[in-house]
Amino acid sequence: SFKIERTWDNKPIDHDPAEVTLMSAGDELIIKVTAPFFDDPAPTNGKQGEAFFKLWDYEVVEAFFLNNNDQYLELEFGPHGQHLSLLLDGNRNAIKHSLPLDYTATIDEASKTWTGMARIPASYFPPDVSKFNAYAIHGTDDKRIYEALYVGFWTTA
C-alpha cells in the first residue's frame, strides 16, 4: 500500500491520506483506492462504471506506471464510479484512452471516505514498467489541491 501524504510541492497534507493498494491477480492487477471524500461535484453526465474523458478535472486518484522508454499507463479513479485509462507514448502523447475497466466505487457519507476497486488487464501496461507514482486531486477552481506520492513525478518501481 502507498499513502499519498504530501502535496505536489512537498508540503504535508492536512487530512487523512489517500491510499493506493496494488494486488496481483493472475493476468490482472487489482488496484484499491481508499481516500477522503471531499464532496466535489460529480462529473457531468458521468455514468458509474464507465470511462469518463477528462476525469482529471474532478475529484480523482491517479496511478502512473512508466517504463524507461517514456511509455506509460495512466489510470484515474473517481469516487462517483467513473474511471479513465490512457496509454501514452511520450509525455502527454495519448495513443489510446478510455479503455474498458472493471471498476466500482462506494462513498461512505458517514466517514466522508470513498473506496474504489479496479481490475487492470496486464495487456494495458507498457512493457518493462520500472517507475510508479500516484496522485490525489480535489477541490475546484483556484482551490484545487494536487497531492503526490512521490514529489518530482516518478520514482523507480
XYZ file of N, CA and C in Angstrom:
471
model
N 0.832 -1.200 0.000
C 0.000 0.000 0.000
C 0.866 1.250 0.000
N 0.359 2.279 -0.652
C 1.052 3.551 -0.748
C 0.118 4.654 -0.249
N 0.607 5.485 0.672
C -0.187 6.596 1.200
C 0.317 7.908 0.608
N -0.599 8.692 0.078
C -0.265 9.979 -0.544
C -0.351 11.046 0.544
N 0.816 11.432 1.074
C 0.857 12.267 2.270
C 1.434 13.669 2.049
N 1.792 14.013 0.798
C 2.401 15.312 0.511
C 1.685 15.977 -0.657
N 1.765 17.285 -0.713
C 1.281 17.990 -1.891
C 2.346 17.862 -2.978
N 1.973 18.236 -4.205
C 2.901 18.126 -5.331
C 4.186 18.921 -5.102
N 4.112 19.977 -4.265
C 5.284 20.799 -3.983
C 5.894 20.471 -2.615
N 5.630 19.241 -2.156
C 6.293 18.650 -0.988
C 5.894 19.249 0.355
N 4.653 19.698 0.474
C 4.144 20.157 1.771
C 3.265 19.057 2.356
N 3.218 18.920 3.698
C 2.360 17.882 4.283
C 0.875 18.211 4.054
N 0.071 17.185 3.870
C -1.371 17.405 3.724
C -1.994 17.576 5.107
N -3.209 18.120 5.160
C -3.852 18.419 6.443
C -5.089 17.559 6.686
N -5.070 16.335 6.149
C -6.189 15.412 6.300
C -5.653 13.990 6.152
N -6.501 13.000 6.383
C -6.070 11.622 6.176
C -5.654 11.434 4.721
N -4.613 10.638 4.474
C -4.137 10.479 3.105
C -4.985 9.514 2.283
N -4.968 9.717 0.970
C -5.484 8.702 0.058
C -4.493 7.547 0.080
N -5.014 6.341 -0.070
C -4.169 5.152 -0.058
C -4.444 4.330 -1.309
N -3.375 3.911 -1.976
C -3.466 3.083 -3.175
C -2.805 1.748 -2.869
N -3.556 0.669 -3.043
C -3.048 -0.678 -2.790
C -3.031 -1.440 -4.110
N -1.900 -2.068 -4.410
C -1.722 -2.846 -5.630
C -1.656 -4.321 -5.270
N -2.473 -5.146 -5.952
C -2.513 -6.579 -5.670
C -2.481 -7.364 -6.981
N -1.598 -8.332 -7.057
C -1.509 -9.182 -8.242
C -2.638 -10.205 -8.222
N -3.223 -10.443 -9.403
C -4.310 -11.425 -9.525
C -4.208 -12.086 -10.905
N -3.303 -13.025 -11.042
C -3.133 -13.707 -12.323
C -2.658 -12.748 -13.393
N -3.456 -12.586 -14.458
C -3.064 -11.688 -15.550
C -3.702 -10.306 -15.398
N -4.012 -9.937 -14.157
C -4.575 -8.616 -13.861
C -3.878 -8.019 -12.645
N -3.957 -6.704 -12.542
C -3.552 -6.002 -11.334
C -4.819 -5.434 -10.721
N -5.029 -5.715 -9.451
C -6.159 -5.125 -8.730
C -5.639 -3.885 -8.010
N -6.331 -2.778 -8.216
C -5.976 -1.531 -7.539
C -7.137 -1.147 -6.646
N -6.820 -0.963 -5.370
C -7.821 -0.498 -4.415
C -7.438 0.904 -3.970
N -8.405 1.799 -4.016
C -8.215 3.176 -3.575
C -9.103 3.409 -2.365
N -8.531 3.958 -1.314
C -9.287 4.417 -0.156
C -8.874 5.868 0.067
N -9.853 6.779 0.084
C -9.498 8.194 0.127
C -10.558 8.999 0.863
N -10.165 10.161 1.372
C -11.169 11.075 1.916
C -12.127 11.499 0.802
N -13.380 11.712 1.159
C -14.367 12.205 0.196
C -14.584 13.683 0.457
N -14.240 14.513 -0.519
C -14.332 15.961 -0.362
C -15.640 16.518 -0.904
N -16.464 15.667 -1.462
C -17.786 16.047 -1.967
C -17.720 17.104 -3.062
N -16.674 16.999 -3.905
C -16.613 17.853 -5.095
C -17.733 17.442 -6.037
N -18.129 18.309 -6.961
C -19.182 17.937 -7.911
C -18.805 16.697 -8.727
N -19.786 15.858 -8.973
C -19.576 14.664 -9.795
C -19.419 15.078 -11.259
N -18.732 14.257 -12.052
C -18.604 14.570 -13.482
C -19.978 14.679 -14.154
N -20.167 15.755 -14.894
C -21.421 15.988 -15.601
C -21.661 14.873 -16.617
N -22.825 14.244 -16.543
C -23.209 13.138 -17.435
C -22.337 11.895 -17.288
N -21.545 11.823 -16.224
C -20.720 10.635 -15.991
C -21.581 9.477 -15.513
N -21.305 8.293 -16.029
C -22.049 7.100 -15.634
C -21.147 6.200 -14.807
N -21.692 5.675 -13.722
C -20.942 4.790 -12.845
C -20.439 3.583 -13.625
N -19.151 3.247 -13.421
C -18.558 2.089 -14.069
C -18.061 2.339 -15.475
N -18.224 3.552 -15.992
C -17.813 3.848 -17.362
C -16.633 4.826 -17.396
N -15.896 4.769 -18.503
C -14.799 5.708 -18.713
C -15.356 7.117 -18.877
N -14.616 8.087 -18.360
C -15.017 9.488 -18.463
C -13.789 10.309 -18.825
N -13.742 10.788 -20.083
C -12.591 11.567 -20.525
C -12.536 12.888 -19.762
N -11.346 13.291 -19.389
C -11.080 14.495 -18.589
C -11.523 14.327 -17.135
N -11.503 13.089 -16.645
C -11.804 12.843 -15.231
C -10.834 13.603 -14.333
N -9.646 13.909 -14.846
C -8.648 14.641 -14.066
C -9.133 16.021 -13.643
N -10.213 16.519 -14.225
C -10.772 17.812 -13.825
C -11.666 17.714 -12.583
N -11.838 16.517 -12.050
C -12.740 16.277 -10.921
C -11.961 15.664 -9.756
N -12.655 15.361 -8.677
C -12.050 14.661 -7.546
C -11.599 13.292 -8.036
N -10.314 12.976 -7.855
C -9.764 11.791 -8.502
C -8.498 11.314 -7.787
N -8.232 10.018 -7.876
C -6.939 9.446 -7.501
C -6.372 8.814 -8.768
N -5.097 9.080 -9.026
C -4.448 8.624 -10.252
C -3.246 7.749 -9.925
N -2.975 6.788 -10.812
C -1.781 5.941 -10.708
C -1.099 5.928 -12.067
N 0.214 6.043 -12.063
C 1.014 6.065 -13.289
C 2.044 4.943 -13.245
N 2.173 4.217 -14.353
C 3.135 3.128 -14.491
C 3.959 3.412 -15.751
N 5.256 3.640 -15.602
C 6.122 4.114 -16.676
C 7.281 3.156 -16.915
N 7.728 3.060 -18.172
C 8.963 2.328 -18.453
C 10.073 3.308 -18.837
N 11.248 2.776 -19.167
C 12.397 3.631 -19.472
C 12.345 4.230 -20.879
N 11.321 3.908 -21.657
C 11.158 4.473 -22.994
C 10.072 5.544 -23.029
N 9.712 6.083 -21.869
C 8.667 7.115 -21.744
C 7.303 6.647 -22.225
N 7.053 5.353 -22.136
C 5.720 4.808 -22.383
C 5.086 4.604 -21.021
N 3.819 5.018 -20.881
C 3.212 4.831 -19.570
C 1.708 4.659 -19.651
N 1.207 4.034 -18.587
C -0.217 3.838 -18.386
C -0.648 4.784 -17.277
N -1.654 5.599 -17.571
C -2.237 6.496 -16.575
C -3.633 5.981 -16.260
N -3.890 5.741 -14.987
C -5.188 5.255 -14.529
C -5.779 6.276 -13.578
N -7.046 6.600 -13.765
C -7.721 7.583 -12.924
C -9.010 6.984 -12.386
N -9.265 7.244 -11.108
C -10.437 6.690 -10.433
C -11.136 7.778 -9.637
N -12.456 7.861 -9.795
C -13.232 8.860 -9.083
C -14.188 8.232 -8.088
N -14.598 8.991 -7.087
C -15.489 8.472 -6.043
C -16.906 8.174 -6.543
N -17.293 8.777 -7.671
C -18.654 8.600 -8.178
C -18.759 7.439 -9.165
N -17.675 6.650 -9.311
C -17.718 5.439 -10.121
C -17.156 5.549 -11.514
N -16.696 6.729 -11.915
C -16.091 6.863 -13.233
C -14.596 6.542 -13.163
N -14.040 6.165 -14.294
C -12.615 5.863 -14.389
C -12.110 6.360 -15.731
N -10.795 6.402 -15.865
C -10.183 6.736 -17.144
C -8.838 6.036 -17.209
N -8.554 5.423 -18.339
C -7.241 4.821 -18.568
C -6.691 5.381 -19.865
N -5.428 5.749 -19.825
C -4.756 6.290 -21.008
C -3.421 5.578 -21.167
N -3.117 5.165 -22.372
C -1.807 4.617 -22.698
C -1.078 5.699 -23.483
N 0.102 6.083 -22.994
C 0.820 7.202 -23.587
C 2.205 6.774 -24.054
N 2.668 7.421 -25.102
C 3.998 7.194 -25.648
C 4.662 8.555 -25.742
N 5.415 8.900 -24.705
C 5.974 10.240 -24.581
C 5.049 11.090 -23.724
N 5.588 12.157 -23.170
C 4.857 12.999 -22.231
C 3.561 13.532 -22.840
N 2.438 13.146 -22.259
C 1.094 13.591 -22.632
C 0.686 13.246 -24.064
N 1.362 12.270 -24.672
C 1.038 11.851 -26.033
C 0.197 10.574 -25.968
N -1.098 10.738 -25.804
C -2.001 9.586 -25.658
C -2.144 8.854 -26.984
N -1.919 7.533 -26.949
C -2.131 6.716 -28.145
C -3.403 5.882 -28.015
N -3.887 5.699 -26.790
C -5.176 5.054 -26.535
C -5.754 5.676 -25.275
N -7.080 5.801 -25.228
C -7.703 6.284 -23.992
C -9.092 5.675 -23.851
N -9.616 5.807 -22.658
C -10.958 5.317 -22.321
C -11.083 3.811 -22.519
N -10.008 3.092 -22.201
C -10.047 1.630 -22.271
C -11.059 1.103 -21.260
N -11.751 0.024 -21.587
C -12.741 -0.509 -20.640
C -12.067 -1.089 -19.393
N -12.691 -0.869 -18.254
C -12.188 -1.384 -16.971
C -13.343 -1.916 -16.145
N -13.035 -2.880 -15.309
C -13.963 -3.321 -14.269
C -13.663 -2.452 -13.049
N -14.529 -1.465 -12.777
C -14.297 -0.518 -11.686
C -15.588 -0.223 -10.956
N -15.510 -0.268 -9.636
C -16.638 0.116 -8.787
C -16.131 1.065 -7.707
N -16.995 1.958 -7.272
C -16.655 2.893 -6.199
C -17.846 3.053 -5.277
N -17.547 3.240 -4.003
C -18.569 3.428 -2.985
C -18.181 4.610 -2.107
N -19.123 5.497 -1.886
C -18.912 6.640 -0.985
C -19.560 6.323 0.356
N -18.814 6.527 1.436
C -19.344 6.378 2.792
C -19.545 7.781 3.351
N -20.781 8.265 3.284
C -21.095 9.626 3.732
C -20.784 9.830 5.216
N -21.000 8.794 6.017
C -20.792 8.920 7.463
C -19.328 9.196 7.797
N -18.416 8.483 7.150
C -16.991 8.662 7.450
C -16.310 9.642 6.498
N -17.077 10.152 5.501
C -16.527 11.060 4.494
C -15.304 10.449 3.806
N -15.455 9.178 3.404
C -14.411 8.481 2.666
C -15.033 7.791 1.461
N -14.194 7.375 0.529
C -14.660 6.571 -0.587
C -13.648 5.479 -0.878
N -14.159 4.405 -1.446
C -13.333 3.256 -1.793
C -13.613 2.885 -3.237
N -12.562 2.650 -3.989
C -12.691 2.194 -5.367
C -11.894 0.919 -5.564
N -12.377 0.060 -6.451
C -11.681 -1.192 -6.745
C -11.696 -1.392 -8.256
N -10.510 -1.599 -8.832
C -10.384 -1.772 -10.282
C -9.556 -3.008 -10.590
N -9.891 -3.643 -11.699
C -9.124 -4.768 -12.228
C -8.511 -4.299 -13.551
N -7.180 -4.286 -13.614
C -6.472 -3.776 -14.780
C -5.819 -4.947 -15.511
N -6.220 -5.218 -16.753
C -5.580 -6.300 -17.511
C -4.094 -6.023 -17.717
N -3.279 -7.060 -17.610
C -1.831 -6.912 -17.811
C -1.522 -6.345 -19.187
N -2.358 -6.609 -20.162
C -2.125 -6.130 -21.533
C -2.193 -4.605 -21.654
N -2.742 -3.916 -20.666
C -2.821 -2.454 -20.699
C -1.479 -1.794 -20.370
N -0.601 -2.516 -19.664
C 0.646 -1.929 -19.186
C 1.693 -1.899 -20.296
N 2.521 -0.843 -20.322
C 3.630 -0.845 -21.275
C 4.642 -1.913 -20.865
N 5.496 -2.339 -21.792
C 6.488 -3.348 -21.416
C 7.497 -2.808 -20.404
N 7.961 -3.685 -19.534
C 9.070 -3.376 -18.616
C 8.836 -2.138 -17.764
N 7.698 -2.083 -17.084
C 7.417 -0.956 -16.177
C 8.517 -0.888 -15.109
N 9.062 0.315 -14.927
C 10.148 0.491 -13.962
C 9.887 1.633 -12.974
N 8.832 2.410 -13.218
C 8.553 3.549 -12.346
C 7.065 3.630 -12.057
N 6.753 4.222 -10.892
C 5.372 4.325 -10.425
C 5.204 5.624 -9.655
N 4.030 6.234 -9.799
C 3.659 7.352 -8.941
C 2.141 7.387 -8.829
N 1.657 8.085 -7.830
C 0.213 8.219 -7.622
C -0.080 9.629 -7.136
N -1.287 10.083 -7.473
C -1.724 11.431 -7.122
C -3.148 11.390 -6.590
N -3.469 12.331 -5.737
C -4.843 12.561 -5.305
C -5.128 14.032 -5.574
N -6.242 14.301 -6.245
C -6.578 15.666 -6.640
C -8.011 15.951 -6.200
N -8.214 17.113 -5.601
C -9.563 17.503 -5.174
C -9.647 19.013 -5.080
N -10.863 19.499 -4.926
C -11.110 20.932 -4.877
C -11.478 21.439 -6.260
N -12.010 22.632 -6.312
C -12.438 23.210 -7.581
C -11.796 24.571 -7.801
N -11.668 24.920 -9.065
C -11.169 26.233 -9.489
C -9.848 26.585 -8.813
N -9.759 27.754 -8.173
C -8.497 28.169 -7.558
C -8.232 27.483 -6.221
N -9.142 26.614 -5.786
C -8.960 25.863 -4.540
C -8.552 24.411 -4.829
N -8.100 24.143 -6.047
C -7.703 22.796 -6.450
C -6.419 22.413 -5.719
N -6.397 21.200 -5.161
C -5.253 20.693 -4.409
C -4.701 19.466 -5.136
N -3.387 19.444 -5.350
C -2.703 18.334 -6.006
C -1.759 17.690 -5.000
N -1.978 16.414 -4.747
C -1.154 15.677 -3.787
C -0.415 14.572 -4.536
N 0.833 14.307 -4.130
C 1.663 13.338 -4.847
C 2.274 12.337 -3.880
N 2.307 11.080 -4.312
C 3.020 10.063 -3.547
C 4.507 10.392 -3.539
N 5.060 10.586 -4.727
C 6.469 10.963 -4.869
C 6.540 12.319 -5.560
N 7.158 13.279 -4.928
C 7.334 14.612 -5.495
C 8.397 14.502 -6.587
N 8.179 15.175 -7.704
C 9.134 15.089 -8.794
C 8.662 14.121 -9.861
N 7.426 13.686 -9.776
C 6.690 12.891 -10.747
C 6.963 11.402 -10.695
N 8.191 10.909 -10.889
C 8.417 9.465 -10.992
C 9.378 8.975 -9.920
N 9.227 7.743 -9.571
C 10.240 7.044 -8.787
C 10.393 5.666 -9.385
N 11.545 5.070 -9.183
C 11.783 3.725 -9.711
C 10.955 2.720 -8.945
N 10.277 1.844 -9.674
C 9.399 0.834 -9.054
C 10.213 -0.218 -8.344
